[in-house]
Short mmCIF file of C-alpha atoms and ligand atoms in Angstrom, two decimals:
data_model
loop_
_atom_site.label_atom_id
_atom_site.label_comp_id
_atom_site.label_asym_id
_atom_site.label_seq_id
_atom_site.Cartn_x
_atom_site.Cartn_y
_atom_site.Cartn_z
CA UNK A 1 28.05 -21.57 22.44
CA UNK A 2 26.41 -20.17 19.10
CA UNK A 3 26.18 -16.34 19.74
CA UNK A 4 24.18 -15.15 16.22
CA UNK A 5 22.18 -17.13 13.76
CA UNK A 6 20.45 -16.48 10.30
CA UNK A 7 17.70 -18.54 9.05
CA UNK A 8 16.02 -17.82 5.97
CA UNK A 9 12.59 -19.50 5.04
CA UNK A 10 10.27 -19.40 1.82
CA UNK A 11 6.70 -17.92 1.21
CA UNK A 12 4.29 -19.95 -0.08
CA UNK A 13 1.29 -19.65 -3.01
CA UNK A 14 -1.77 -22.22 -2.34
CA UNK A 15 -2.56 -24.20 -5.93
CA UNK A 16 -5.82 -26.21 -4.48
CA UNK A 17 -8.35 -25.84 -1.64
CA UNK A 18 -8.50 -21.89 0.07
CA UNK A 19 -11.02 -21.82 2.84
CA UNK A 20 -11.95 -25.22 2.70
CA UNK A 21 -9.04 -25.69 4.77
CA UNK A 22 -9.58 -24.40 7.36
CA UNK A 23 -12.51 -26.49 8.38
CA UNK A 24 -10.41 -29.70 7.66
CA UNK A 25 -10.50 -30.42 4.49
CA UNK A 26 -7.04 -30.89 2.50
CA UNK A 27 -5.54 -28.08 0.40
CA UNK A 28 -2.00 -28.11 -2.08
CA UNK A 29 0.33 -25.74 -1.31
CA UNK A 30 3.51 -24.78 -2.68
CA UNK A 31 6.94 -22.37 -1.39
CA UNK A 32 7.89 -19.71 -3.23
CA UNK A 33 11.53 -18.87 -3.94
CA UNK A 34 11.11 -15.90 -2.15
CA UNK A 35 12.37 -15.83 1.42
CA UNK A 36 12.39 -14.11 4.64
CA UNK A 37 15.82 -13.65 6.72
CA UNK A 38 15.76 -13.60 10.57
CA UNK A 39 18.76 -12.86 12.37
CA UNK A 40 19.32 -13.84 15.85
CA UNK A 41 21.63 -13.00 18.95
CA UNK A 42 21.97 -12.76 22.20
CA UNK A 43 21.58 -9.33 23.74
CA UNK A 44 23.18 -9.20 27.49
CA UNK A 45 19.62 -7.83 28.63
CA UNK A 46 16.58 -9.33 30.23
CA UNK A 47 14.71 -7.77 26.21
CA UNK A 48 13.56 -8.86 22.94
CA UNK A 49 14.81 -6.14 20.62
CA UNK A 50 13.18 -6.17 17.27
CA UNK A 51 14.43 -4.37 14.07
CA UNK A 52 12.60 -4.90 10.26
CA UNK A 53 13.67 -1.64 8.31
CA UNK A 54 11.84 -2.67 5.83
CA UNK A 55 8.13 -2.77 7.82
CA UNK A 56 9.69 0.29 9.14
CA UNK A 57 10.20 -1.00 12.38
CA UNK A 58 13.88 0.20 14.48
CA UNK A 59 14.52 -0.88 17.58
CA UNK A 60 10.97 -1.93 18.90
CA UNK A 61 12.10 -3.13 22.74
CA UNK A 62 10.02 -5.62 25.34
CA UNK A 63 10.97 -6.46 28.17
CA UNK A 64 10.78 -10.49 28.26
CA UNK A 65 8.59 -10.03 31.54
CA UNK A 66 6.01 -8.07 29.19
CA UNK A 67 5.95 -9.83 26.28
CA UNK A 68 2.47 -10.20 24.76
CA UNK A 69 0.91 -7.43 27.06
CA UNK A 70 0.80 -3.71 26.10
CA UNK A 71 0.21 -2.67 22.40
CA UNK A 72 2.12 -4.49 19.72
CA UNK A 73 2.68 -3.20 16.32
CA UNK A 74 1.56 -5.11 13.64
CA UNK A 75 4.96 -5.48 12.30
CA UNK A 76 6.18 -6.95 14.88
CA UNK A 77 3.14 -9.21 16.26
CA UNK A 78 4.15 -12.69 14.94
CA UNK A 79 7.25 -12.01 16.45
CA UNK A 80 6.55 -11.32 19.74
CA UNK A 81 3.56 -13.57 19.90
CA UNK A 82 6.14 -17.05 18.83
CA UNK A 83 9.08 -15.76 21.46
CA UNK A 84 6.58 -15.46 24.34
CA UNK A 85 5.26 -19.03 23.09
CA UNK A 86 8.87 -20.20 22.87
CA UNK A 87 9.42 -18.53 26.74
CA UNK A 88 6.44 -19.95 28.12
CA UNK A 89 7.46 -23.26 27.43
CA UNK A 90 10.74 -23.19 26.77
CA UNK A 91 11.71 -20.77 30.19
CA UNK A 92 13.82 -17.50 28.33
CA UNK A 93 17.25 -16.61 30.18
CA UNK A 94 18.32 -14.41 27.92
CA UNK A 95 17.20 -11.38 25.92
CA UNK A 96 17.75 -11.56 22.22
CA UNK A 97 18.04 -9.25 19.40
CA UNK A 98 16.14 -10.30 16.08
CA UNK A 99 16.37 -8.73 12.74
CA UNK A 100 14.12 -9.39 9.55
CA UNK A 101 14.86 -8.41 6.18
CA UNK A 102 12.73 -9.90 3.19
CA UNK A 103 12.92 -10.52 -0.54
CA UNK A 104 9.41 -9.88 -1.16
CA UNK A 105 6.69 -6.86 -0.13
CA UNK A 106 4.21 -8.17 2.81
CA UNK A 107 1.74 -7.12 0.21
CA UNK A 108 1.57 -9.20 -2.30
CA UNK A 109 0.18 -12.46 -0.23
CA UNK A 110 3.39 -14.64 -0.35
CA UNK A 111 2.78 -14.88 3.23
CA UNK A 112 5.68 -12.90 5.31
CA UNK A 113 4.08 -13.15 8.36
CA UNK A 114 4.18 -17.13 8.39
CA UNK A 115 8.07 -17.38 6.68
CA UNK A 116 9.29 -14.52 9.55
CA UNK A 117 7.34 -17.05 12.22
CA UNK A 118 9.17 -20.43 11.17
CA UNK A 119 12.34 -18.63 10.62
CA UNK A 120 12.44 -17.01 14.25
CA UNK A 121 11.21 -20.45 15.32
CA UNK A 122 14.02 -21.80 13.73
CA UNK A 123 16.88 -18.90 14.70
CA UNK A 124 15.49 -19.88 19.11
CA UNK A 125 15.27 -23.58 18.74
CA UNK A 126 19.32 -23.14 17.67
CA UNK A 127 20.63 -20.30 19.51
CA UNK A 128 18.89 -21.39 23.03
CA UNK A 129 19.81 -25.04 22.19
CA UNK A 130 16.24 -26.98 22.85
CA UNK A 131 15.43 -30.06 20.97
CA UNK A 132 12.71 -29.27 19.00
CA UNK A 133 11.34 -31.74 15.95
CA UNK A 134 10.05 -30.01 13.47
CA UNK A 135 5.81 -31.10 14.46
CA UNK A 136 7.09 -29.56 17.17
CA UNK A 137 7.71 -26.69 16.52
CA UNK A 138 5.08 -25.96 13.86
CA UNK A 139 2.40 -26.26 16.65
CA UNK A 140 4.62 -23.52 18.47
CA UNK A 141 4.39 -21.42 15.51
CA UNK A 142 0.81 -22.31 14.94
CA UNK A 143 -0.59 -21.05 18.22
CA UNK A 144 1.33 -17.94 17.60
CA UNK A 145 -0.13 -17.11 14.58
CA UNK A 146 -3.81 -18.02 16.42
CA UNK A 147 -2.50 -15.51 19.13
CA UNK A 148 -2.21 -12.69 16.74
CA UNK A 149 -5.01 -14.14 13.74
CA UNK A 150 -7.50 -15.79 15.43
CA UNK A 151 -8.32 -18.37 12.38
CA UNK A 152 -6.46 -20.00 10.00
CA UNK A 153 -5.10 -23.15 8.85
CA UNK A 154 -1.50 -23.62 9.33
CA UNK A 155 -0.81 -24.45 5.21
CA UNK A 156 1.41 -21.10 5.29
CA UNK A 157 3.80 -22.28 8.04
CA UNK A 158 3.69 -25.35 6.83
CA UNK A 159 5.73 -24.45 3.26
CA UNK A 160 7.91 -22.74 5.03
CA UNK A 161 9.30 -24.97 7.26
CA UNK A 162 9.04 -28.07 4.79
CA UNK A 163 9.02 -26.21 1.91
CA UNK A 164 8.36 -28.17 -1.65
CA UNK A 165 4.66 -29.05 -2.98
CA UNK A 166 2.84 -30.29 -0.18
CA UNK A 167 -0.96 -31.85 0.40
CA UNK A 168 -2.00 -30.60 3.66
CA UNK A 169 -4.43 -30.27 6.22
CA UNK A 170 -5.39 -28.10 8.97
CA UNK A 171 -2.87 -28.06 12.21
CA UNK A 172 0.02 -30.26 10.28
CA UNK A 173 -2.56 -33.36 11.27
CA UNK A 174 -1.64 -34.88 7.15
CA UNK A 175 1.48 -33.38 5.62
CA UNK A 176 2.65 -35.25 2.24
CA UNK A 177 5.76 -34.07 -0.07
CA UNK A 178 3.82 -34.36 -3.73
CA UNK A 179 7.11 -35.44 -5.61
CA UNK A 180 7.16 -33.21 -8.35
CA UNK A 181 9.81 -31.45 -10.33
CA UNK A 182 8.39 -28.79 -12.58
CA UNK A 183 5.30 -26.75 -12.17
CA UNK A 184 4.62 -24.92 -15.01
CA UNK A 185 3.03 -21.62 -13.11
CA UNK A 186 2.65 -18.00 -14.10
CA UNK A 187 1.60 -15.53 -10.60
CA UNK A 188 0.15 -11.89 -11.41
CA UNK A 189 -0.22 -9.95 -8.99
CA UNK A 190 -4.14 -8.09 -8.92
CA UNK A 191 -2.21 -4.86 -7.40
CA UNK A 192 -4.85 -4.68 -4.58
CA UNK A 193 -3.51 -6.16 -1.00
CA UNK A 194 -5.66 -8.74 0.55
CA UNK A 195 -6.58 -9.18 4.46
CA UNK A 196 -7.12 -12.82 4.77
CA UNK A 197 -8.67 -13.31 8.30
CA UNK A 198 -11.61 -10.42 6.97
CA UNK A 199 -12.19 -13.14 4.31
CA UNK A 200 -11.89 -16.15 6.43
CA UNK A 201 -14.77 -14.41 8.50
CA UNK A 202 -16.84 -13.39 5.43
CA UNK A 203 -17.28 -17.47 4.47
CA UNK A 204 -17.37 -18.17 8.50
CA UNK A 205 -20.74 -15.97 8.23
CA UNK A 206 -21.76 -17.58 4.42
CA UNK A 207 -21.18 -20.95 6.41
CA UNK A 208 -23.52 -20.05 9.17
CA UNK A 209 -26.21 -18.30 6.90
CA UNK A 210 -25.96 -20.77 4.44
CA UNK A 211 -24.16 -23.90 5.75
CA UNK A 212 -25.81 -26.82 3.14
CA UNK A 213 -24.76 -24.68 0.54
CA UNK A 214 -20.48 -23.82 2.52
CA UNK A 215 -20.61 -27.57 3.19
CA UNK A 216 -21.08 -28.85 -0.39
CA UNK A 217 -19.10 -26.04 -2.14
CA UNK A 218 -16.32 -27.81 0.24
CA UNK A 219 -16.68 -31.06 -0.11
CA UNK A 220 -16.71 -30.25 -3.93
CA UNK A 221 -13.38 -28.76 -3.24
CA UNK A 222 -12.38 -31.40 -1.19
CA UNK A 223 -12.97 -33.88 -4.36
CA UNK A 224 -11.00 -31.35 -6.37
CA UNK A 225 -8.12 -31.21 -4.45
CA UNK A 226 -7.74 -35.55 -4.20
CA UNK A 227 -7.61 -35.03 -8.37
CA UNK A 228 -5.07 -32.19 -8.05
CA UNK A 229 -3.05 -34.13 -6.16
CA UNK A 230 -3.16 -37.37 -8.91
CA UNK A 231 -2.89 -34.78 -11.74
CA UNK A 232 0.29 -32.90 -10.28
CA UNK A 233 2.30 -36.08 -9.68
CA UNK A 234 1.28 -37.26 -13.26
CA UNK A 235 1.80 -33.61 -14.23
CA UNK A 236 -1.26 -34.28 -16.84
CA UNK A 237 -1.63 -30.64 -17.24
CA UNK A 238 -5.05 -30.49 -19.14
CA UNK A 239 -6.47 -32.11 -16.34
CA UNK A 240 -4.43 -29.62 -13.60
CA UNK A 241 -6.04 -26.70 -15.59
CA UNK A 242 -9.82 -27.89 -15.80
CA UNK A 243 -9.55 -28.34 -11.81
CA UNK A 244 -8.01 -24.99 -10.93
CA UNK A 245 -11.16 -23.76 -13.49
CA UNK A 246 -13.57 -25.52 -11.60
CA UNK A 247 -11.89 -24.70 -8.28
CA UNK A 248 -12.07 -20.98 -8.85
CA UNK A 249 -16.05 -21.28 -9.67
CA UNK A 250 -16.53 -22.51 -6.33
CA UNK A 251 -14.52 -19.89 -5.06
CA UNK A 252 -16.42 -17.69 -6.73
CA UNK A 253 -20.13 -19.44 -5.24
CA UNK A 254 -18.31 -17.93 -1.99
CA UNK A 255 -18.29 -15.34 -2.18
CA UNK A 256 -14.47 -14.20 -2.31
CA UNK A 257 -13.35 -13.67 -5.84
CA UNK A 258 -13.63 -9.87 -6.99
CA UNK A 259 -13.77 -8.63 -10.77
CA UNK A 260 -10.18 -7.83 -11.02
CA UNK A 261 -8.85 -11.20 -10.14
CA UNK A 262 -11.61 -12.47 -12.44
CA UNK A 263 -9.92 -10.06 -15.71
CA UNK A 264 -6.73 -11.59 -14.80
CA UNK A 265 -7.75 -15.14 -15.01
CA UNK A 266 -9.88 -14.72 -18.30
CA UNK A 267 -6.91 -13.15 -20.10
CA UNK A 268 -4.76 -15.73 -19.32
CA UNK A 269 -7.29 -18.24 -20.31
CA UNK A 270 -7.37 -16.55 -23.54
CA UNK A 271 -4.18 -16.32 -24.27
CA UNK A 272 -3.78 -20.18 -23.83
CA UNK A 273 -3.28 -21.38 -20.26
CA UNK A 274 -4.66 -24.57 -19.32
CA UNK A 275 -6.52 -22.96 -15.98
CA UNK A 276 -6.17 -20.20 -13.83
CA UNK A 277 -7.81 -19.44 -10.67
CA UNK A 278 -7.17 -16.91 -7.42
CA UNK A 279 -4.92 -17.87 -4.67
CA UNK A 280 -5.35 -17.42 -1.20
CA UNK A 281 -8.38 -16.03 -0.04
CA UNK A 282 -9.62 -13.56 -2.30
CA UNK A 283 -10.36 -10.41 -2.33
CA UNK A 284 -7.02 -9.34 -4.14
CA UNK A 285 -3.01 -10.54 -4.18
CA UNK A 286 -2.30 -13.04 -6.52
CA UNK A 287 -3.93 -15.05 -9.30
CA UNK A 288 -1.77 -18.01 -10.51
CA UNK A 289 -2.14 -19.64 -14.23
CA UNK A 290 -0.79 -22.94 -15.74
CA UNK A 291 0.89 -22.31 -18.84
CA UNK A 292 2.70 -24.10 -21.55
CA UNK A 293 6.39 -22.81 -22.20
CA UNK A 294 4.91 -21.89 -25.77
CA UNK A 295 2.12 -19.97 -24.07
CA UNK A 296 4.45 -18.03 -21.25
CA UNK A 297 5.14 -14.85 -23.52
CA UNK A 298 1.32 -14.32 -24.66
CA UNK A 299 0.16 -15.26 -20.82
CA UNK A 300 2.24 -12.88 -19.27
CA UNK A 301 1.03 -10.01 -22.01
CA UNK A 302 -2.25 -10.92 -20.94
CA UNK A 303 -2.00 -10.47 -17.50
CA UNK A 304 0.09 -7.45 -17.64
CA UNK A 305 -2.16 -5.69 -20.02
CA UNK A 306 -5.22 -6.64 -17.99
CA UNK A 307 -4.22 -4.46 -14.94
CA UNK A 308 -2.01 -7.42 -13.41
CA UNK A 309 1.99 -7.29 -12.80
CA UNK A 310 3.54 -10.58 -13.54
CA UNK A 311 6.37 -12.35 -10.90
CA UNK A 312 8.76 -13.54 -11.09
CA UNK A 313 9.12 -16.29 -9.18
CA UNK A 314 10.48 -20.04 -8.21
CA UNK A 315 8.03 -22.52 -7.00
CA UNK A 316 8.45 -26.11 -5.08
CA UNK A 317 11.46 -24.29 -3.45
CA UNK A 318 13.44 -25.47 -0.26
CA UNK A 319 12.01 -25.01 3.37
CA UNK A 320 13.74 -23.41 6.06
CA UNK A 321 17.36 -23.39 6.16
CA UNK A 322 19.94 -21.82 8.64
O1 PMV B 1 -4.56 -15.30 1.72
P1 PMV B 1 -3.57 -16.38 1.93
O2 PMV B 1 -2.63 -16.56 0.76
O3 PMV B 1 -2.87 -16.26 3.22
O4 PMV B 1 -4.39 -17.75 1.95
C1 PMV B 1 -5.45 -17.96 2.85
C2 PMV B 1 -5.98 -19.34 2.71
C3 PMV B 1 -7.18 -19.64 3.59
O5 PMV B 1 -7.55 -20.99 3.37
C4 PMV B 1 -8.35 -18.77 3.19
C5 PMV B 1 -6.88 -19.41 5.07
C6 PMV B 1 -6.00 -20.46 5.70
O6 PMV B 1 -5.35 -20.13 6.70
O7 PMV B 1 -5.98 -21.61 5.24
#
């Protein structure tokens, strides 16, 4: 029987469709080369032990009786919140230990908290031996992350168990691999960490203030997104680059870009990409920009002299993989 497992799984950067999502419209998402690691055993005791040094977390205990009830750290949440998922229906015997160690800061929006969800997801289904498809098992992980969130859309968890550049939309209902082999994108990081269900609630209220106005900003997006989709596959750049421009203005109607993110994506503009716009849902992390291999050195100036800190990173990566 398999004592100890180690799954790793990618974050993920959204190129099309923040917010909109989440009331059911489609979005493009991509994974990012940079992964979380879960490790997995059995214990010998009737506890979920949880260590991630690096969220400063050592030996958080629960006894598989209490999971979900008393205070949970932050840290740990997702964690706890998927294993007592995975025990409720899925009956736990066992006590496990689970350690998380990740190539990227939870700060920068790459989405740790989804990657360390699929990847423990992952590390049970294997180690307790159920059959689990992967739909499955992203509507495990999905109500988890509702446990602890509250709102969302499930496009996070979905690049990191399929990984690649996927069209998506809320709850895994349409999931479609955009076969594509090279997307030409530059991230910069706007330095200032973002809390994503605060801005999920902000356009919640905008919708119900101002809901003729939510509904057509999203069905604008929606329209945007079905072109991104065409454009990406064609890889017609131009064309990628005037929709992430017009994308962002709509962000921007709600209500979630913020002047820094703004700097970042005129500079690069500037200095010659085809489009930039945020990603995610505002309010800080990342902003990504589509740049020529001739433009890359005077982009990434740009951005870093504007207050921004480039990364370095892989897109259209691999999902999760044990
Ligand atoms: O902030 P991020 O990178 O986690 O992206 C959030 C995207 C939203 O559409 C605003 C929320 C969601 O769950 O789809």
């Amino acid at each position: 029987m398999l004592k100890r497992i180690t799954v790793s799984a990618p974050g993920k950067l959204i190129l099309f469709g923040e917010h909109a999502v989440v009331y059911g419209k489609p979005c493009i998402v991509t994974s990012v080369e940079q992964r979380v690691q879960v490790e997995a055993s059995f214990n010998g005791v009737n506890e979920l032990v949880i260590n991630a040094p690096q969220m400063g977390i050592r030996n958080y205990v629960k006894k598989l009786k209490d999971l979900g009830s008393q205070e949970m750290p932050k840290q740990v949440a997702f964690i706890e919140a998927l294993v007592r998922r995975f025990a409720q229906k899925y009956g736990l015997k066992r006590g496990l230990n689970i350690t998380t160690k990740a190539d990227f800061s939870h700060t920068v929006g790459f989405g740790s908290s989804s990657a360390v969800t699929i990847a423990a997801a992952y590390a049970l289904k294997s180690l307790y031996q159920v059959k689990l498809e992967d739909k499955k098992m992203f509507d495990l992980c999905f109500q988890a992350v509702l446990d602890i969130q509250g709102v969302g859309s499930g496009f996070d968890l979905a690049a990191a168990l399929w990984g690649g550049t996927l069209f998506y939309t809320r709850g895994a209902k349409v999931v479609k691999s955009l076969d594509i082999s090279h997307l030409p994108i530059l991230v910069g990081y706007s330095g200032i960490k973002a809390d994503t269900p605060t801005l999920v609630r902000q356009v919640a209220e905008l919708k119900y203030k101002k809901p003729k106005l939510v509904n057509s900003v999203f069905n604008k997006i929606e329209n945007i997104v079905i072109k991104a989709n065409k454009a990406l596959i064609c890889q017609d750049w131009p064309e990628v680059g005037k929709l992430m421009q017009q994308n962002q203005k709509l962000l921007e109607a709600l209500g979630v870009s913020t002047n820094k993110l703004e700097k970042l994506i005129k500079a690069s503009i500037k200095a010659g990409a085809y489009g930039a716009k945020l990603s995610g849902a505002g309010g800080g992390d990342c902003i990504i920009a589509l740049v020529d291999e001739n433009k890359k050195q005077a982009v990434k100036k740009a951005i870093n002299s504007s207050g921004g800190q480039v990364m370095r990173v892989r897109l259209n990566t691999k999902g999760a993989i044990c």
